[in-house]
Short mmCIF file of C-alpha atoms in Angstrom, two decimals:
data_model
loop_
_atom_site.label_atom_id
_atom_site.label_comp_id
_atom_site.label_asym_id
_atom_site.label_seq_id
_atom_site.Cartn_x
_atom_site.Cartn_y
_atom_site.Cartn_z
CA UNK A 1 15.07 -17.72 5.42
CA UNK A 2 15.98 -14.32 4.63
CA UNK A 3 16.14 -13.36 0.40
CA UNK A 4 18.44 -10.57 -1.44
CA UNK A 5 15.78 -10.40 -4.49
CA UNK A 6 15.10 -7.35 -6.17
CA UNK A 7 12.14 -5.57 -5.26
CA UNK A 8 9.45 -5.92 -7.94
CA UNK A 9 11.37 -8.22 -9.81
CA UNK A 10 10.64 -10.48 -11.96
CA UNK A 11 13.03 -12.97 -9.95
CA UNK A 12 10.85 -12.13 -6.61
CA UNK A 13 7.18 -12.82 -8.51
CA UNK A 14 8.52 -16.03 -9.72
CA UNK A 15 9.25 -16.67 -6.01
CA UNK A 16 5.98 -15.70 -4.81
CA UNK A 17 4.44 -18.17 -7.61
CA UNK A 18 6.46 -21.21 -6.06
CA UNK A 19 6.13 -21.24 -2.53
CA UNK A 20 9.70 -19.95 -1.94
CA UNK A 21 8.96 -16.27 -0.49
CA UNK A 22 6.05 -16.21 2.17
CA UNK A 23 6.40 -12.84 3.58
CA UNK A 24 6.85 -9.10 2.09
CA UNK A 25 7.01 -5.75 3.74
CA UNK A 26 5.28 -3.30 1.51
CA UNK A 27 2.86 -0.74 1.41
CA UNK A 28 -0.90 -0.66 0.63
CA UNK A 29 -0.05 -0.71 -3.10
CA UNK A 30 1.32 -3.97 -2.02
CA UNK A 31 -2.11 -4.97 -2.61
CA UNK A 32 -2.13 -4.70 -6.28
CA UNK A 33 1.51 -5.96 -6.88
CA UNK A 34 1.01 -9.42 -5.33
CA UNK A 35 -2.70 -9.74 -6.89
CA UNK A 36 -0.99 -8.84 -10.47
CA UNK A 37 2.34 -10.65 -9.54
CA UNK A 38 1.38 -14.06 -8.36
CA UNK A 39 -2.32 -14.85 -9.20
CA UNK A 40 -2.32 -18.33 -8.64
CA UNK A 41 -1.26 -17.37 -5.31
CA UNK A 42 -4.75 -16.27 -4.44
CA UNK A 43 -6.01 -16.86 -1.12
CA UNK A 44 -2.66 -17.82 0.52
CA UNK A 45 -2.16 -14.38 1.67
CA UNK A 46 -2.95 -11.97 3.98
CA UNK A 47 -1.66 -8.30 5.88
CA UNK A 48 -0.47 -8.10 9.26
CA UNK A 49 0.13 -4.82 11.02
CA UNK A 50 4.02 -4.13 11.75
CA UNK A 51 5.31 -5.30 14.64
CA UNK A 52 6.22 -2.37 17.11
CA UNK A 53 8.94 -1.72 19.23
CA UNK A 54 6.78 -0.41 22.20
CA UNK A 55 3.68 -2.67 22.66
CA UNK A 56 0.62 -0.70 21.53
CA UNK A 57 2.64 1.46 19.38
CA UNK A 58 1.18 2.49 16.25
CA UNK A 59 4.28 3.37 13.80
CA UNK A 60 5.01 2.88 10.54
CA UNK A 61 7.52 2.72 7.97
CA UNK A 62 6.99 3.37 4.21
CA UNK A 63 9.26 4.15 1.40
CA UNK A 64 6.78 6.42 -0.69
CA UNK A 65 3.52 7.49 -0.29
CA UNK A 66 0.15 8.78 -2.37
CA UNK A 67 0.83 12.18 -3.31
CA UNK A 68 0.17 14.34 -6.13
CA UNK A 69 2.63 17.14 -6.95
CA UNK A 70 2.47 20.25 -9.80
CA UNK A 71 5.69 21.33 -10.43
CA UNK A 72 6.82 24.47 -10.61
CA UNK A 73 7.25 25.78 -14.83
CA UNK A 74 4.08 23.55 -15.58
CA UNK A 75 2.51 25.08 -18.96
CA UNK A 76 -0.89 24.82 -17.52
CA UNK A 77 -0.90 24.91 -13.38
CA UNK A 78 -4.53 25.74 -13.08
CA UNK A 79 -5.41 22.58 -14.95
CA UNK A 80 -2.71 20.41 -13.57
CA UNK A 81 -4.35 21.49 -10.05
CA UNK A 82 -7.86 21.01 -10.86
CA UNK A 83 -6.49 17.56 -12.33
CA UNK A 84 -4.84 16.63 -8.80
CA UNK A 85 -7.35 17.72 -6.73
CA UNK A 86 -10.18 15.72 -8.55
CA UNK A 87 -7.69 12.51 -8.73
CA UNK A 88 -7.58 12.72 -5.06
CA UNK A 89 -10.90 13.38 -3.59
CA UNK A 90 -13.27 12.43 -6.43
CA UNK A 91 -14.88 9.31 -4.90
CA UNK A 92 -15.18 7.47 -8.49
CA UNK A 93 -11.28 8.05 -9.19
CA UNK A 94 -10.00 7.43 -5.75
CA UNK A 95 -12.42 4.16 -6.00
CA UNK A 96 -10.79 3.15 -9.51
CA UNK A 97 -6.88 3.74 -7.93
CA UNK A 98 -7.83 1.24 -4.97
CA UNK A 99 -9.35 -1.24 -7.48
CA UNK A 100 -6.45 -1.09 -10.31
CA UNK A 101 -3.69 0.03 -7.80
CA UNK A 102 -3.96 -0.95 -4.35
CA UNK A 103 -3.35 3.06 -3.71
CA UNK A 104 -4.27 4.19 -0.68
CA UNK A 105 -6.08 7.76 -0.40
CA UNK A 106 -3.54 10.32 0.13
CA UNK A 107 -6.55 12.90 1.33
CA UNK A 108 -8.18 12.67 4.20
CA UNK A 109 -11.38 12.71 2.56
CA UNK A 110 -11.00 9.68 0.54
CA UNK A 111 -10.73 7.48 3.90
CA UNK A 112 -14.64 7.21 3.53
CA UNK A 113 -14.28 5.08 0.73
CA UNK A 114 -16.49 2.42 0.55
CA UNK A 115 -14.05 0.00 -1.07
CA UNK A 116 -11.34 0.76 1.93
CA UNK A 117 -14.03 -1.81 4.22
CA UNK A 118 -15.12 -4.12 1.70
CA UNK A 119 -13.45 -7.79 1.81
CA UNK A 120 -10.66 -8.42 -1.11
CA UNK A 121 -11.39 -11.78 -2.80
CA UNK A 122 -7.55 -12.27 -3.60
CA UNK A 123 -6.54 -12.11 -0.11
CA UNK A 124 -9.17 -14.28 1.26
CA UNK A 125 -12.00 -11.83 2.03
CA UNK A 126 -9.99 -10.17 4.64
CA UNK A 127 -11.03 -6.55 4.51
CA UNK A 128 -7.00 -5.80 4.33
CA UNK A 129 -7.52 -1.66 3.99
CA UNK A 130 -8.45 -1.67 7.86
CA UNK A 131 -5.53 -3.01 8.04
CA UNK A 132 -3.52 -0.08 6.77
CA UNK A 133 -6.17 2.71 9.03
CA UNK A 134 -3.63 2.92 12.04
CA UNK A 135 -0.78 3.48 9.87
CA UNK A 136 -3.01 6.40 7.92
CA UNK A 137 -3.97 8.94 11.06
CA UNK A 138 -1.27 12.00 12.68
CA UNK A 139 -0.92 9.80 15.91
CA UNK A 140 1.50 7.23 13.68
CA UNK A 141 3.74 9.88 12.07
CA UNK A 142 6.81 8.35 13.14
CA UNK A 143 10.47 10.28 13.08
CA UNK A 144 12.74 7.43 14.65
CA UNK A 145 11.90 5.08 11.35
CA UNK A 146 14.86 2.36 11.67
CA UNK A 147 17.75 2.12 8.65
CA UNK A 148 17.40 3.72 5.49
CA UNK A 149 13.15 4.05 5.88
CA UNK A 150 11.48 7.00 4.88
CA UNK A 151 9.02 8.69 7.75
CA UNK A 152 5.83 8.66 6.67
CA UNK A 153 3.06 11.65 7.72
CA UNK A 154 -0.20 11.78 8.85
CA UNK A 155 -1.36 10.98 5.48
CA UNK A 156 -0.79 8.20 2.85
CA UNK A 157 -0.14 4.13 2.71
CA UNK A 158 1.69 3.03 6.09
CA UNK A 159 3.96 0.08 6.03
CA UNK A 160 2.55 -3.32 6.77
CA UNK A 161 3.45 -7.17 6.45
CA UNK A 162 2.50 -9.40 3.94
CA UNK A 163 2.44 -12.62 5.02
CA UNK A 164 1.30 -16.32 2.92
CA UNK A 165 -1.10 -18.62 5.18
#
């Protein structure tokens, strides 16, 4: 049964909580929004990879994406930079925005995290993040996303399903 509930709703958790919605497409930050959302939920799910309309197609769909930006008339560039870079390739805060957040790495660099292989109790010990690894290299930059998606690049949190078991 399809649902019209608000994204990140409180309407939508309530559903996870009782059994009513069994699937979600969301990004890797989905991770973190279940886990918080519906914790006695724990161990029912787990992530699927899209499905593809070519078989052994690798795109994906997302509707954001990790990114760090410093905007043009910042009072203090240099340090908003220096900020940026180390939130995004330091291996201790790119560890801690996994744990807390579900973010995947928007660098390159940060796809060596340890964490991105390691099982996730919540979801069953399924190591989800290798999961997400197709959706995260050039070869699934997609430009013929379907609807309203956003096109995601070479970098980031590709789309995946989220699916109770």
């Amino acid at each position: 049964m399809a649902t019209d509930l608000q994204g990140f709703s409180p309407a939508l958790y309530k559903s996870w909580n009782d059994d009513e919605v069994v699937t979600w497409i969301s990004a890797a930050r989905g991770y973190s929004t279940i886990r918080d959302n519906a914790p006695s939920t724990a161990g029912k799910w787990a992530v699927a990879p899209m499905p593809q309309w070519e078989a052994g197609g690798q795109r994906a769909g997302n509707w954001g994406g990790s990114t760090t930006a410093v905007l043009s008339g910042n009072e203090h560039p240099a340090e908003a930079t220096e900020f940026a870079l180390w939130l995004n390739t330091d291996p201790e805060a790119l560890e801690i925005l996994n744990r807390e957040g579900g973010l995947y790495p928007a660098a390159t660099d940060g796809l060596d995290l340890p964490a991105l292989g390691e099982p996730v109790d919540f979801y069953g010990g399924q190591r989800i993040f290798e999961v997400f690894a197709p959706a995260s290299t050039p070869s699934s930059t997609t430009r013929d996303c379907p609807r309203s998606w956003t096109c995601r690049g070479p970098s980031g949190s590709g789309s995946t399903r989220w699916e109770r078991i």
